[in-house]
Amino acid sequence: IAEPNNRMLPAMRLFAAFVLLIVLAAPAGAQQALHALDHDAYDVWNHIEEHAISDDGRWVLYSLGPMDGDATLHVVRSDESRRYVAERGEDAAFSADGGFVVFLVQPPRDSVRAAKLAETKKEDLPKDALGLLALADGSVTRIPNVTGYKIPEENGGYVAYLLDKSEAVKDTTSAGEAEAGEEEETAAETAKKKDKAKGTPLVLRTLATGAEQRFEDVTDYRFTEDGRWLAFAASNEDGSADGVFAVETATGAVTPVMTGEGAYTHLAFDEAGTQLAFLANRDDYAADEPAFTLYHWAPGQDAAQALATEGTAGIPEGWWVGEHGALDFSDDGTRLFFGTVPRPDPTPEDTIPDDERVKVDVWSWTDPYLMTMQIEQKDAEMKRTYRAVVHLGDGGRVVQLATQDVPDVEVAAEGEGRVALGISNLPYRQLVSWDWPGYYDAYVIDVETGERRRVLEQVQDRPDLSPEGGYLTWWDREALAWFALATDGGTPVNLTAGVPHAVHYELHDWPYRPNAYGDAGWTEGDAAFLVYDKHDVWAADPRDGSARNVTDGYGRAQNLRFRYVDLDDDEEAIDPDDLLLSAFDYATRAEGFYRDAVGSGRPPERLVMMDYNFSTPEKADEAGRLLFTRESYQDFPDLWTSDLDFEPMRRLSDANPQQAEYRWGTVEQVSWTSLDGILLDGLLYKPEGFDPAQQYPMMVYFYERNSDNLHRHWAPEPHRSIINFTFYASRGYLVFVPDIPYKIGYPGESAVNAVLPGVTMLLDTGFVDRDRVGVQGHSWGGYQSAYLITESNLFAAAESGAPVSNMISAYGGIRWGSGMSRMFQYEQTQSRIGGSLWEQPLRYIENSPIFTADKIETPLLIMHNDHDGAVPWYQGIELFVALRRLGKPVWMINYNDEPHWPTTYPNKRDWAIRMQQFFDHYLMDAPAPAWMTEGVPATLKGRTLGLEPVEPAPASSQ
C-alpha cells in the first residue's frame, strides 16, 4: 500500500474523525450486544470468600472463585505495586512479620470429581497441600498431603503443619513376626483395649530457612503467642508415643513434659507464653472410666505438676475434672480456669442383645425442656462442664464458680476481675415453648471464694458484665429502658431516663415487647455505657443515670443513624476519645463513616458518605490502614483499602469485569399508601434500557422490610430459596420488593394491605402487564404468598417455599432443627397471632391458607424439603394435597434430605432453573418443561430431572 503524501493527511484525518463520530453516536447496543443472564453465568461469576490485611497494612489477601469451581488466592500490595496469584489457595493467613502467606492448596475439583466417579475410597481421594508464599519475591513452596496448619500470632518465623495419616511412619513388622517374648493378644484383652486417638506427623518449619523438624503421632498442638514454644500432644495405638512435649522453636530442643500411656488434651498457653496447662488421664488410665487431672508446666521445670483432680479441695464431693472443659488463663497468668462435672454413674455391663433392647423416649409434662429439645441438645449436655478456677498465686487453691443451678459463668476483666457473672435460665426453661424472649436470673460471684448472691430475677434479657466488672447491664422490656446495677450492691439505675427519645425499636411489630436499638458497650474504666436511639449515640453514667448525647443530636437533625464501629476485637472497652461511627441516611439509604469523641461538644466529623453499602472495616493491627468492601446494585462488593480517614480509597480487586457484557438493569425506591393508610417504601428493579411506554412482566418478592437494601448488590447466583433480582431484571422482568408492616393478630391481612396496593400502584403506571404478574416468597414470605392468592387473583403464577399452610397443626408442631415447640412463634414472635390457640382460635383459622384453598385460582409451585428443621414439611404437603383434591394446578418440589432450603450447589442451581421455567411459562409464554407437563414418576427418579421443555403439539387440521 502506498504511503499517503502530506496533502492527503488532512482529508484522511477529517474522514477518520467523521467515522469516529458515527461510532460514538451509534446506540450502545450497536457497539456491543449485551447478553441476558442465564444459568451458565454462575460458572464465571466470582465471589470473594475470605480476605485479610497484614499486621503492617502493606499487603491484602483474598480468595476469588465461582460458587462451584476452583478458587484463586490473590495477594496484593496495598498500593497495588505488586500482585501474586496462587491457584486453588484457601484458608490463608499472613505471618506476623508480613514476610509470608501460609495457605492450603485444594486439589482440582475435576480431579476429585473424577476420583469419586471412579469410586475411590474417601481416604484415597486427592489431598490438600500447604502453600508458603514468600512476599519478597513471590516464590511458592508446596508441601503435599497436609491437613492443617498453625502460625504464632506475634512471631512470623514459624509454621507448624499436620500431615495426612498416609505420611505416617509405617510399621514394617509383618503378621506373624511378633517380637520375641511377645504373646498373642487374647480376645478378652482386645475387647478391653481402649478406643485411642491416633496421631499423624507434625512438622515445625522455620519459614526463612526452610529447616524442618518432624514429630510423629501428634493429635493436638499449640504455639505460644510469641512463637518461642510449640507444645504438642501425641498418641499411638500401643501407647508408646503418648505424652505432651514442648519444643523450643529457636533451638529445636524437645522437652518431654509428661509421658505414659493415656489421653492428653486441651493444651493451653498463657498470654506471656511462660505457662502450659493440659488435661491427662495417664495415672488412672487402667480404670474402666479413667479420671482426668489438670496439669501445669513452666519451661525449666522437670515435670508437669498436678493442680486438680477428683478429691482435690475445692472440687465438690462426687465431682471430677471434666474431660471436655476448655482451659484458659487470665490475662495476667495468675488464674487458670477449667471445667468440672459430677462424676457419672459407672456404665453398666452390656448384657442385652440389640434386638431385645427397649428403645423409648419418656415425655413428661414436668420436663424443663421438651423431649425433642433434650434429644437435640443431648450431645452438648453430655459434654457440659462447670467452670472452676485455680488461683496459681495462692498455692494452687481451687474454687468452684459454676454449679448445676447456675451453669454459666463469665469472669470480669479477661479473667482478672474480682467478680464473675453467673447466669441461669433453669427455672424458666418450660416457658421457651410458648413465651419469648427467654428469662434469666443473674448472680454476682466472688471469684476468690465462690460465694454468690442473686441480684436479678426473671429478667427477659440476658444481662452482661461490664469490662472491669463494676456493673451489670440489661434491657428492661417493660420499662423500655436500659438499666445498670453495681456489682458491689445498691439499687438498679435507669440509664436512659434522661434520653428524650425512644431507645426501643419503634417499628417493632411482633407480639413480644420491643427490643432496644442496641448498645456499643462500655468506655474505659466502666465510665459510661454507650446506647443508641434511632439516630444518635448516648453516653450513660452508671452512677446516677445521667446521659449525654455523644453525637450532639446531629443524627436526628440530618436524618442519619450513627453506630459505633469496633476496630480492635482484642479491646473490651471503648476509647472515649476516638470513636469511629458508621452512618446510614434514612432518606437516601447512603452509607459512610464519621469520627467523634465522648464529650467533644461538636458534631461528628464526616469522613465519607456515598450511595453505597459498606462492610465493617478491618484495621491492620500495627498500622493505620483499613480494608473494607463497598457495593451498590451496579457495583460488586470488591475490596477497597484506605487510611483511617478513608482517603484515598483504592480498589484492590476486580472480581467480575465480565459484568459489562450483560444486561443488568437499575433499582429505585418507590412509595405508596397501604390499605390501612400507612406510607410504605419498596424497591423496584427495572430491566436494562427500560422504556415506560412498553409493558413488562413483573415479579413480586417480599420478606418483612427490605427497602434499606437499596444499594445492595445481587450477583447472579442460584439462591437457596428466593429469586435473584438481577437475574430476572436482566431477562426483561420488573421486580417489586415491598415493605410490610404488621398488625398483631392479622399477619395475612397485613400482607394484603401492604402488597396489593403496591402492585396496583405500579399497574396504574402503565408499564406493568397486569396479566403477567408473579409472586414468590420463602418461609415467612412463602406463607404470605400462599395467603395472598387466597385473597386475590391478581397474580398469574405464585411460588411458595416452605410455607405454613395450617396454623393450627403448625402451632402444635416441632422445629426439628432445635427440637423446640412452634408455639412461641405464634404467641410471641414472627407469626404474630399474639395468643394461644385457645385464646385466639379464629385468628389461627382466618390466617391459614388451607381453610380458603378453594378460592385459589393461581397456579402454585411449592418447595418444601423433607428434613426441614424450621417449618415441618407436612405444611407444604397439606397445601399440595388440598389443591390437588380441588383440581387446582399445583407442583411440589422436595429436595431429599435437605433442610429449610437447598444447601448443595447442584440443588440450588436446579431450584433456580425450575423457578425460572415456571415463571417464564406463565409470564413469558415459554414452553412448559416436562416436570410441569408430565411430572417425574418415581420410576424415573435419578434418570431424568424433567427440565427439558415440551413444545405444545400442533393443532390438528380438519
Short mmCIF file of N, CA and C in Angstrom, two decimals, residues 7-103:
data_model
loop_
_atom_site.label_atom_id
_atom_site.label_comp_id
_atom_site.label_asym_id
_atom_site.label_seq_id
_atom_site.Cartn_x
_atom_site.Cartn_y
_atom_site.Cartn_z
N ARG A 7 -0.33 16.02 1.42
CA ARG A 7 -1.55 16.73 1.06
C ARG A 7 -2.79 15.88 1.37
N MET A 8 -2.61 14.54 1.43
CA MET A 8 -3.75 13.67 1.72
C MET A 8 -4.08 13.59 3.22
N LEU A 9 -3.11 13.90 4.10
CA LEU A 9 -3.29 13.68 5.54
C LEU A 9 -4.46 14.45 6.15
N PRO A 10 -4.65 15.76 5.87
CA PRO A 10 -5.79 16.47 6.47
C PRO A 10 -7.12 15.82 6.11
N ALA A 11 -7.27 15.44 4.84
CA ALA A 11 -8.54 14.83 4.43
C ALA A 11 -8.76 13.49 5.14
N MET A 12 -7.68 12.73 5.26
CA MET A 12 -7.81 11.44 5.93
C MET A 12 -8.16 11.62 7.40
N ARG A 13 -7.55 12.64 8.02
CA ARG A 13 -7.87 12.89 9.43
C ARG A 13 -9.33 13.31 9.58
N LEU A 14 -9.84 14.11 8.64
CA LEU A 14 -11.23 14.54 8.69
C LEU A 14 -12.17 13.34 8.54
N PHE A 15 -11.81 12.43 7.58
CA PHE A 15 -12.63 11.24 7.36
C PHE A 15 -12.62 10.33 8.60
N ALA A 16 -11.44 10.18 9.21
CA ALA A 16 -11.34 9.34 10.42
C ALA A 16 -12.17 9.92 11.55
N ALA A 17 -12.13 11.25 11.70
CA ALA A 17 -12.92 11.89 12.75
C ALA A 17 -14.41 11.69 12.51
N PHE A 18 -14.82 11.76 11.18
CA PHE A 18 -16.22 11.56 10.83
C PHE A 18 -16.68 10.15 11.19
N VAL A 19 -15.81 9.16 10.86
CA VAL A 19 -16.14 7.77 11.19
C VAL A 19 -16.24 7.58 12.69
N LEU A 20 -15.29 8.19 13.44
CA LEU A 20 -15.31 8.08 14.90
C LEU A 20 -16.58 8.69 15.46
N LEU A 21 -17.03 9.81 14.87
CA LEU A 21 -18.25 10.46 15.34
C LEU A 21 -19.45 9.55 15.15
N ILE A 22 -19.48 8.86 13.98
CA ILE A 22 -20.58 7.93 13.73
C ILE A 22 -20.59 6.80 14.76
N VAL A 23 -19.40 6.27 15.07
CA VAL A 23 -19.30 5.18 16.03
C VAL A 23 -19.76 5.62 17.41
N LEU A 24 -19.31 6.82 17.82
CA LEU A 24 -19.68 7.31 19.15
C LEU A 24 -21.17 7.61 19.24
N ALA A 25 -21.76 8.02 18.10
CA ALA A 25 -23.18 8.37 18.12
C ALA A 25 -24.08 7.15 18.03
N ALA A 26 -23.53 6.02 17.64
CA ALA A 26 -24.34 4.81 17.50
C ALA A 26 -24.84 4.34 18.85
N PRO A 27 -26.02 3.70 18.90
CA PRO A 27 -26.52 3.17 20.17
C PRO A 27 -25.54 2.18 20.78
N ALA A 28 -25.55 2.13 22.10
CA ALA A 28 -24.61 1.24 22.78
C ALA A 28 -24.77 -0.19 22.31
N GLY A 29 -26.02 -0.61 22.08
CA GLY A 29 -26.26 -1.97 21.65
C GLY A 29 -25.66 -2.27 20.30
N ALA A 30 -25.48 -1.21 19.46
CA ALA A 30 -24.88 -1.44 18.15
C ALA A 30 -23.40 -1.69 18.27
N GLN A 31 -22.77 -1.14 19.34
CA GLN A 31 -21.34 -1.36 19.53
C GLN A 31 -21.07 -2.74 20.12
N GLN A 32 -21.87 -3.12 21.08
CA GLN A 32 -21.63 -4.39 21.74
C GLN A 32 -22.96 -4.92 22.26
N ALA A 33 -23.41 -6.02 21.73
CA ALA A 33 -24.67 -6.60 22.16
C ALA A 33 -24.50 -7.16 23.57
N LEU A 34 -25.36 -6.72 24.48
CA LEU A 34 -25.30 -7.20 25.85
C LEU A 34 -26.12 -8.48 25.97
N HIS A 35 -25.66 -9.38 26.80
CA HIS A 35 -26.32 -10.67 26.98
C HIS A 35 -27.26 -10.62 28.18
N ALA A 36 -28.35 -11.37 28.08
CA ALA A 36 -29.18 -11.60 29.26
C ALA A 36 -28.50 -12.67 30.11
N LEU A 37 -28.60 -12.51 31.42
CA LEU A 37 -28.04 -13.51 32.32
C LEU A 37 -28.77 -14.84 32.15
N ASP A 38 -28.01 -15.90 32.13
CA ASP A 38 -28.60 -17.23 32.15
C ASP A 38 -27.89 -18.06 33.21
N HIS A 39 -28.26 -19.31 33.36
CA HIS A 39 -27.71 -20.12 34.45
C HIS A 39 -26.25 -20.48 34.22
N ASP A 40 -25.77 -20.34 33.01
CA ASP A 40 -24.35 -20.57 32.76
C ASP A 40 -23.48 -19.46 33.35
N ALA A 41 -24.08 -18.30 33.63
CA ALA A 41 -23.31 -17.19 34.21
C ALA A 41 -22.75 -17.56 35.58
N TYR A 42 -23.41 -18.49 36.28
CA TYR A 42 -22.92 -18.89 37.60
C TYR A 42 -21.49 -19.43 37.51
N ASP A 43 -21.17 -20.05 36.38
CA ASP A 43 -19.87 -20.69 36.24
C ASP A 43 -18.73 -19.69 36.09
N VAL A 44 -19.05 -18.44 35.72
CA VAL A 44 -17.99 -17.44 35.51
C VAL A 44 -18.07 -16.30 36.52
N TRP A 45 -19.09 -16.34 37.40
CA TRP A 45 -19.24 -15.24 38.34
C TRP A 45 -18.48 -15.55 39.63
N ASN A 46 -17.59 -14.64 39.98
CA ASN A 46 -16.72 -14.87 41.12
C ASN A 46 -17.29 -14.28 42.41
N HIS A 47 -16.85 -14.86 43.50
CA HIS A 47 -17.20 -14.38 44.84
C HIS A 47 -15.91 -14.30 45.66
N ILE A 48 -15.85 -13.32 46.54
CA ILE A 48 -14.71 -13.21 47.45
C ILE A 48 -15.07 -13.97 48.72
N GLU A 49 -14.41 -15.07 48.95
CA GLU A 49 -14.77 -15.96 50.05
C GLU A 49 -14.06 -15.61 51.36
N GLU A 50 -12.85 -15.12 51.29
CA GLU A 50 -12.11 -14.77 52.50
C GLU A 50 -11.16 -13.63 52.17
N HIS A 51 -10.82 -12.85 53.17
CA HIS A 51 -9.88 -11.75 52.95
C HIS A 51 -9.23 -11.37 54.27
N ALA A 52 -8.06 -10.75 54.19
CA ALA A 52 -7.33 -10.33 55.39
C ALA A 52 -6.33 -9.26 54.99
N ILE A 53 -5.93 -8.47 55.98
CA ILE A 53 -4.90 -7.45 55.80
C ILE A 53 -3.74 -7.77 56.73
N SER A 54 -2.53 -7.60 56.27
CA SER A 54 -1.36 -7.92 57.09
C SER A 54 -1.25 -6.95 58.26
N ASP A 55 -0.54 -7.36 59.30
CA ASP A 55 -0.42 -6.52 60.50
C ASP A 55 0.17 -5.16 60.19
N ASP A 56 1.09 -5.09 59.22
CA ASP A 56 1.71 -3.81 58.88
C ASP A 56 0.92 -3.03 57.84
N GLY A 57 -0.19 -3.60 57.37
CA GLY A 57 -1.06 -2.90 56.43
C GLY A 57 -0.54 -2.82 55.02
N ARG A 58 0.59 -3.45 54.72
CA ARG A 58 1.19 -3.32 53.39
C ARG A 58 0.62 -4.31 52.38
N TRP A 59 -0.01 -5.38 52.86
CA TRP A 59 -0.50 -6.43 51.97
C TRP A 59 -1.94 -6.80 52.31
N VAL A 60 -2.65 -7.25 51.27
CA VAL A 60 -4.02 -7.76 51.42
C VAL A 60 -4.10 -9.08 50.67
N LEU A 61 -4.83 -10.04 51.24
CA LEU A 61 -5.08 -11.29 50.54
C LEU A 61 -6.57 -11.52 50.44
N TYR A 62 -6.96 -12.23 49.39
CA TYR A 62 -8.36 -12.63 49.25
C TYR A 62 -8.45 -13.83 48.32
N SER A 63 -9.51 -14.62 48.52
CA SER A 63 -9.76 -15.80 47.71
C SER A 63 -10.91 -15.49 46.77
N LEU A 64 -10.71 -15.77 45.48
CA LEU A 64 -11.68 -15.40 44.45
C LEU A 64 -12.02 -16.62 43.62
N GLY A 65 -13.33 -16.87 43.45
CA GLY A 65 -13.71 -18.01 42.62
C GLY A 65 -15.21 -18.12 42.49
N PRO A 66 -15.69 -18.93 41.53
CA PRO A 66 -17.13 -19.14 41.37
C PRO A 66 -17.68 -20.02 42.48
N MET A 67 -19.01 -20.07 42.59
CA MET A 67 -19.63 -20.85 43.65
C MET A 67 -19.26 -22.32 43.55
N ASP A 68 -19.17 -22.83 42.35
CA ASP A 68 -18.90 -24.25 42.17
C ASP A 68 -17.68 -24.41 41.27
N GLY A 69 -16.53 -24.04 41.78
CA GLY A 69 -15.32 -24.13 40.99
C GLY A 69 -14.10 -23.86 41.84
N ASP A 70 -12.95 -23.97 41.22
CA ASP A 70 -11.69 -23.75 41.93
C ASP A 70 -11.49 -22.26 42.20
N ALA A 71 -11.07 -21.95 43.42
CA ALA A 71 -10.80 -20.57 43.80
C ALA A 71 -9.33 -20.24 43.53
N THR A 72 -9.04 -18.95 43.48
CA THR A 72 -7.68 -18.46 43.30
C THR A 72 -7.35 -17.51 44.43
N LEU A 73 -6.20 -17.70 45.04
CA LEU A 73 -5.75 -16.81 46.11
C LEU A 73 -4.98 -15.65 45.50
N HIS A 74 -5.40 -14.42 45.81
CA HIS A 74 -4.71 -13.21 45.36
C HIS A 74 -4.05 -12.55 46.56
N VAL A 75 -2.80 -12.15 46.40
CA VAL A 75 -2.08 -11.40 47.42
C VAL A 75 -1.55 -10.14 46.75
N VAL A 76 -1.97 -8.98 47.24
CA VAL A 76 -1.68 -7.73 46.55
C VAL A 76 -1.17 -6.69 47.53
N ARG A 77 -0.20 -5.90 47.09
CA ARG A 77 0.26 -4.77 47.90
C ARG A 77 -0.86 -3.74 48.00
N SER A 78 -0.92 -3.07 49.15
CA SER A 78 -1.97 -2.07 49.36
C SER A 78 -1.86 -0.92 48.36
N ASP A 79 -0.66 -0.67 47.85
CA ASP A 79 -0.50 0.38 46.84
C ASP A 79 -0.58 -0.18 45.42
N GLU A 80 -0.94 -1.48 45.30
CA GLU A 80 -1.10 -2.17 44.02
C GLU A 80 0.19 -2.26 43.21
N SER A 81 1.32 -2.11 43.85
CA SER A 81 2.58 -2.18 43.12
C SER A 81 3.00 -3.61 42.82
N ARG A 82 2.39 -4.59 43.47
CA ARG A 82 2.78 -5.97 43.25
C ARG A 82 1.58 -6.87 43.54
N ARG A 83 1.46 -7.94 42.79
CA ARG A 83 0.36 -8.89 42.98
C ARG A 83 0.85 -10.31 42.71
N TYR A 84 0.48 -11.24 43.61
CA TYR A 84 0.79 -12.65 43.42
C TYR A 84 -0.51 -13.43 43.38
N VAL A 85 -0.51 -14.53 42.63
CA VAL A 85 -1.70 -15.35 42.47
C VAL A 85 -1.32 -16.81 42.70
N ALA A 86 -2.13 -17.51 43.49
CA ALA A 86 -1.91 -18.93 43.75
C ALA A 86 -3.20 -19.69 43.45
N GLU A 87 -3.14 -20.61 42.54
CA GLU A 87 -4.32 -21.37 42.15
C GLU A 87 -4.80 -22.25 43.31
N ARG A 88 -6.11 -22.24 43.53
CA ARG A 88 -6.80 -23.11 44.49
C ARG A 88 -6.37 -22.86 45.93
N GLY A 89 -5.87 -21.65 46.20
CA GLY A 89 -5.47 -21.32 47.56
C GLY A 89 -6.66 -20.94 48.43
N GLU A 90 -6.64 -21.38 49.68
CA GLU A 90 -7.71 -21.04 50.62
C GLU A 90 -7.15 -21.12 52.04
N ASP A 91 -7.97 -20.69 53.03
CA ASP A 91 -7.60 -20.74 54.44
C ASP A 91 -6.21 -20.10 54.63
N ALA A 92 -6.07 -18.87 54.11
CA ALA A 92 -4.77 -18.21 54.07
C ALA A 92 -4.59 -17.27 55.25
N ALA A 93 -3.34 -17.05 55.64
CA ALA A 93 -3.02 -16.13 56.73
C ALA A 93 -1.63 -15.54 56.50
N PHE A 94 -1.47 -14.28 56.93
CA PHE A 94 -0.16 -13.65 56.90
C PHE A 94 0.65 -14.06 58.12
N SER A 95 1.93 -14.28 57.94
CA SER A 95 2.81 -14.40 59.11
C SER A 95 2.85 -13.05 59.80
N ALA A 96 3.13 -13.05 61.10
CA ALA A 96 3.03 -11.82 61.89
C ALA A 96 3.96 -10.72 61.39
N ASP A 97 5.09 -11.09 60.79
CA ASP A 97 6.02 -10.08 60.30
C ASP A 97 5.74 -9.65 58.86
N GLY A 98 4.68 -10.20 58.26
CA GLY A 98 4.34 -9.83 56.90
C GLY A 98 5.29 -10.37 55.86
N GLY A 99 6.07 -11.38 56.19
CA GLY A 99 7.04 -11.92 55.24
C GLY A 99 6.48 -13.04 54.40
N PHE A 100 5.48 -13.75 54.91
CA PHE A 100 4.95 -14.92 54.20
C PHE A 100 3.42 -14.92 54.26
N VAL A 101 2.83 -15.60 53.28
CA VAL A 101 1.43 -16.01 53.34
C VAL A 101 1.42 -17.53 53.39
N VAL A 102 0.74 -18.07 54.38
CA VAL A 102 0.60 -19.52 54.53
C VAL A 102 -0.82 -19.88 54.15
N PHE A 103 -0.99 -20.94 53.36
CA PHE A 103 -2.33 -21.28 52.89
C PHE A 103 -2.40 -22.76 52.54
#
